[in-house]
Structure formats: C-alpha cells, structure tokens
C-alpha cells in the first residue's frame, strides 16, 4: 500500500505499543488507537515494503473489547495507550506480551511457559492509581501557561490538570501553580528557545500516609515571588515538602541532579505492607503502591527465605525490596547507583529497626565482583541499623584458597543463597549476569519492567546453570502498555 491510501481493516492483533494490527491483502498495517476486534477505516501515513503505519479514520464496527475511555484526552495523550480497551482484555494482552517475548527473544518453549506462568495480577480499581506524576509546563496559543502531558511521541502538551491515572489532589496543586504563574508573569520553559522558567513539576503522594511532595523543576536557580508560591502550596492539606530542582540543560532529561528545600522536610514517607519508607525527590519509588505490595509479596515468595540466607538485592533503590527481604533473611546487601536513594535506604533501615541489611552506592556490575573476590562483606562491618553484619558461613572460608568445595562453590568467595535483581528498562549488563552465575545462588529472583530485556537476560542465565521455575506478572500500569514481571530461576 502507498502513503495516503485508505482501506478497511479488521484488527486481529495488538503490537507491543498497544497499536492495532491488521492485514489488507497480506500487507500488514499498524493502526494506533484501533482495538483488537475493531473493523476500521485507516489511512496509510508511512509505507514500507511489507508493512505500514496508518491513522484510524473511522470505526466501522467496534470491537467487543472497546470501551468508552474515562478521560476525554485518552486518544491524543501519550500518558495512556490502551484506555479504550476493556481492562480484562488489557490484562490478556500483557500476559501474552510477556510470554511472546520469552518465547521469541528468550527461546523458551511455549509448553514450559504455559506451565510456569501464574495468572496475571490485575487491579480492582484501575484508575487514579499513580502516586507520582511529572507534568511538563508550556504556553498555549494565547500565551497562557498550561500543563498536562505530552501527546504520544511528541513534546506537544495536551493541557489537562485532571489525569485519570493520577491522584485527585494533582488538580489543585497544578491549578495553584498555574494561577501563580499567570499572576506573576512567570513563563513556562520553551524547549525550542531554551527560554522560560518552569519546566516540570513532580508530585508524589503517599497513599498510606497522605503526605504530598511537590518538586519544581526550573530552568534557573530561583523563582521570583517564591514565597507566595510556597505559601499557596503549603496550604494544601498533606503538603510536607516543597523543593526546587534546577535544570538548565537543553535536554529531555526531566530532573536536574540536585534540589533545594523551599519548605518542609524535603521528602515524604509511605508504607508498603508493614515497612515504612522515606522517599526523596530524586529517588526511584514504584508508581503504583497497591500493585507494588503484590509484586514484592511475589518476590518474597519466590525468594523462599527460611531465616538463614544471605541475599543480594541489586538495583535496590531506596531499599524497598531489601527491607521486605531482610525480615526473613539472615543478611541482605543492597546495591544502588543513585547516592540519594542509598541515603534513603539507610534511613529506611533505621526507621524500621532493621539491622541485618547493608547498602552500597555503585553500579551493580562493579560492586558485586568486588564482593565476590573479597568473600563477602568487610569483616565486622556495621550493618545499617547498628547491628553487626552476620556473615554467611561460606564467607568465613579462607579468602586466598582457590579450591572448589563439594557443593561446587569456590572457596573463599562470596556465594549468597539468593540474588534479587530489579534493573531499569535496559536490563542487566552481561558482565553482571556472568558474575551472578559464578556466584551460584540457589535462586535468582528477577523483577523486570521490560519483557524484552528480561527475556534476553533469562536466556543468558538459563545457559549458565539456571532454569525457569515461576513467572508472576503484575499489572503496575493499567491503561498503559508496560507490565511488570517477577521471575524465579533455580540452579539446576
Ligand atoms: N528495587 C527498587 C528500585 C528499582 S528501579 C524498587 O523496587 O523500588 C531500578 C533502580 O536501579 C533505580 O533506583 C536506578 O537508580 C538503579 N540503577 C540503574 N542502573 C544501575 C546500576 N548499573 N547499578 C545499580 N543500580 C542501578
């Protein structure tokens, strides 16, 4: 088919980004906003030899899975991709997305996947679930400041202060900021010119504590009439922290590297299960607390801790999973590259009186090999909560010995019982996977937000002595196409 050609297409599949897929005389069309089961009229916007991309022009016959979106901007806004698909169908799509990746990229057998995959865990109330949102500021055609979300694949702002995924309080906060900007003639940042002050606002809300944090990301160091803005925001019930994060770089990266406290304590607290966490503006924290509790419960179940284990939690953030695990293990070591997050993690251990955990700042692929060679933690080092770090028996073995012990582990090296990893979307470095395999933990629990890199990494580990035992899928992102997976690997 050629550009601008129009055709009637029956949508028979869903692409990884939620787009509808159909065929016209053997030619594949990807149609954004079309739902599986729809019959649509679509116009080709980009054509390749065997496939093309088309725009949805008209729904001829709606799919049985098509629903009325809750948000008026669902189609334009890049925040949601599949709001017009029934939630049940979204869950089925995500389950298949994980399995397809593992089959196609990971090379796993479909029958094995069928056997080890547990039913996907969805939400009862799949809206207003996000505890965090980052809204960009812009200027509308009449010169007024606006904020909202970017339209899909562009930086055009869809003005909306009432997102259906976020918490209700976002609206009040955003409207206060916009009113302040209007009254004080404070300009929104313009990516094209690099001029203007307000770039983004990060809002976090503690679901359990109802504490609110506002972090203003600005193209500069100061906000004019800042006291007025702070006063307005501080009147909002639950506000505990207002911070300023300068970012003067001409980049897509939202946050700057540092922040300054304008008002309040500079962080919020929240609880997951019975563990309390302190969360600073620059630290990672899962965005869907209801589902996170289910995800961590799964990770804990897969780790199968009896109390005597040594565990490494790699990519630990503010120690969320580490502290969950520490309750059931002998000793947990966490590794995280963002220093601020590690500070939060250490504070969180103290807050919860958890002594058997120790955190390291650094890249997992660099910290882990050092500790393997050393045979574990520095002897007698203090654990975060003040208690002595208990070292595993294996760690006490002679450090210089090169011998292999009867259990196959290298004498003198660190051999934890369980390793948990929760990397960002790009997955783990191959050198880290190699190190993990050499450490020979009995179990590896892999928490992943990207099925493609998960599949690649599992393939590697399964070629190095591990086997796939369980797959748990938790929907952390209803209405979006992302999905979180927790996998248990066991040593063969
Ligand atoms: N397990 C945590 C955080 C997971 S997000 C939780 O559930 O909350 C991934 C984390 O990995 C982020 O905090 C990020 O800062 C960190 N990170 C990214 N690359 C890293 C690396 N090479 N080594 C260690 N941590 C890394």
mmCIF file of N, CA and C in Angstrom, residues 9 13 42 53 91 108 117-118 148 201 235 243 262 267 279 283 316 328 338 376 417 435-436 445 459 472:
data_model
loop_
_atom_site.group_PDB
_atom_site.id
_atom_site.type_symbol
_atom_site.label_atom_id
_atom_site.label_comp_id
_atom_site.label_asym_id
_atom_site.label_seq_id
_atom_site.Cartn_x
_atom_site.Cartn_y
_atom_site.Cartn_z
ATOM 1 N N UNK A 9 -9.884 -2.227 7.449
ATOM 2 C CA UNK A 9 -9.027 -3.271 8.037
ATOM 3 C C UNK A 9 -9.711 -3.898 9.236
ATOM 4 N N UNK A 13 -4.689 -8.240 15.886
ATOM 5 C CA UNK A 13 -3.642 -8.448 16.889
ATOM 6 C C UNK A 13 -3.297 -7.100 17.531
ATOM 7 N N UNK A 42 -8.763 3.038 7.781
ATOM 8 C CA UNK A 42 -7.465 3.590 8.169
ATOM 9 C C UNK A 42 -6.753 4.156 6.958
ATOM 10 N N UNK A 53 2.272 2.061 8.522
ATOM 11 C CA UNK A 53 1.594 2.649 9.685
ATOM 12 C C UNK A 53 0.413 3.454 9.177
ATOM 13 N N UNK A 91 -5.336 -7.002 30.330
ATOM 14 C CA UNK A 91 -4.575 -7.983 31.108
ATOM 15 C C UNK A 91 -4.146 -9.170 30.227
ATOM 16 N N UNK A 108 12.427 -19.657 24.956
ATOM 17 C CA UNK A 108 11.815 -20.634 25.854
ATOM 18 C C UNK A 108 10.660 -21.350 25.160
ATOM 19 N N UNK A 117 3.846 -20.057 34.175
ATOM 20 C CA UNK A 117 3.297 -18.704 34.309
ATOM 21 C C UNK A 117 2.037 -18.698 35.173
ATOM 22 N N UNK A 118 2.052 -17.881 36.205
ATOM 23 C CA UNK A 118 0.866 -17.750 37.054
ATOM 24 C C UNK A 118 -0.079 -16.725 36.426
ATOM 25 N N UNK A 148 0.238 19.596 31.579
ATOM 26 C CA UNK A 148 -0.528 18.394 31.272
ATOM 27 C C UNK A 148 0.428 17.264 30.970
ATOM 28 N N UNK A 201 6.753 19.852 36.932
ATOM 29 C CA UNK A 201 6.533 19.692 38.362
ATOM 30 C C UNK A 201 6.361 18.209 38.653
ATOM 31 N N UNK A 235 -0.502 25.505 51.911
ATOM 32 C CA UNK A 235 -1.860 25.480 52.475
ATOM 33 C C UNK A 235 -2.618 24.208 52.096
ATOM 34 N N UNK A 243 10.165 21.483 47.073
ATOM 35 C CA UNK A 243 11.586 21.599 46.727
ATOM 36 C C UNK A 243 11.742 22.209 45.339
ATOM 37 N N UNK A 262 12.577 24.207 49.765
ATOM 38 C CA UNK A 262 11.972 25.529 49.923
ATOM 39 C C UNK A 262 11.095 25.582 51.170
ATOM 40 N N UNK A 267 11.069 15.427 51.918
ATOM 41 C CA UNK A 267 10.736 14.058 51.480
ATOM 42 C C UNK A 267 9.331 13.729 51.962
ATOM 43 N N UNK A 279 10.995 8.820 51.093
ATOM 44 C CA UNK A 279 11.243 8.944 49.659
ATOM 45 C C UNK A 279 11.621 10.387 49.339
ATOM 46 N N UNK A 283 14.839 9.999 44.259
ATOM 47 C CA UNK A 283 14.899 8.538 44.404
ATOM 48 C C UNK A 283 13.774 7.861 43.642
ATOM 49 N N UNK A 316 18.659 -1.605 44.112
ATOM 50 C CA UNK A 316 17.724 -1.659 45.245
ATOM 51 C C UNK A 316 16.949 -0.366 45.482
ATOM 52 N N UNK A 328 13.029 -11.680 56.630
ATOM 53 C CA UNK A 328 13.016 -13.153 56.586
ATOM 54 C C UNK A 328 14.398 -13.759 56.357
ATOM 55 N N UNK A 338 22.287 5.475 42.584
ATOM 56 C CA UNK A 338 21.945 6.851 42.979
ATOM 57 C C UNK A 338 22.206 7.050 44.479
ATOM 58 N N UNK A 376 32.770 -11.602 50.461
ATOM 59 C CA UNK A 376 31.602 -11.093 51.182
ATOM 60 C C UNK A 376 31.837 -9.709 51.700
ATOM 61 N N UNK A 417 22.855 -16.999 48.994
ATOM 62 C CA UNK A 417 21.830 -18.014 48.733
ATOM 63 C C UNK A 417 20.855 -17.546 47.666
ATOM 64 N N UNK A 435 28.665 -12.708 36.443
ATOM 65 C CA UNK A 435 29.066 -12.704 37.858
ATOM 66 C C UNK A 435 28.035 -13.439 38.701
ATOM 67 N N UNK A 436 26.759 -13.143 38.418
ATOM 68 C CA UNK A 436 25.696 -13.786 39.190
ATOM 69 C C UNK A 436 25.764 -15.301 39.044
ATOM 70 N N UNK A 445 15.876 -14.144 41.738
ATOM 71 C CA UNK A 445 14.549 -13.569 41.510
ATOM 72 C C UNK A 445 14.761 -12.327 40.655
ATOM 73 N N UNK A 459 17.613 -15.794 29.109
ATOM 74 C CA UNK A 459 18.232 -16.729 28.164
ATOM 75 C C UNK A 459 19.695 -16.943 28.562
ATOM 76 N N UNK A 472 5.587 -14.613 37.520
ATOM 77 C CA UNK A 472 4.433 -13.886 38.061
ATOM 78 C C UNK A 472 4.343 -12.553 37.338
#
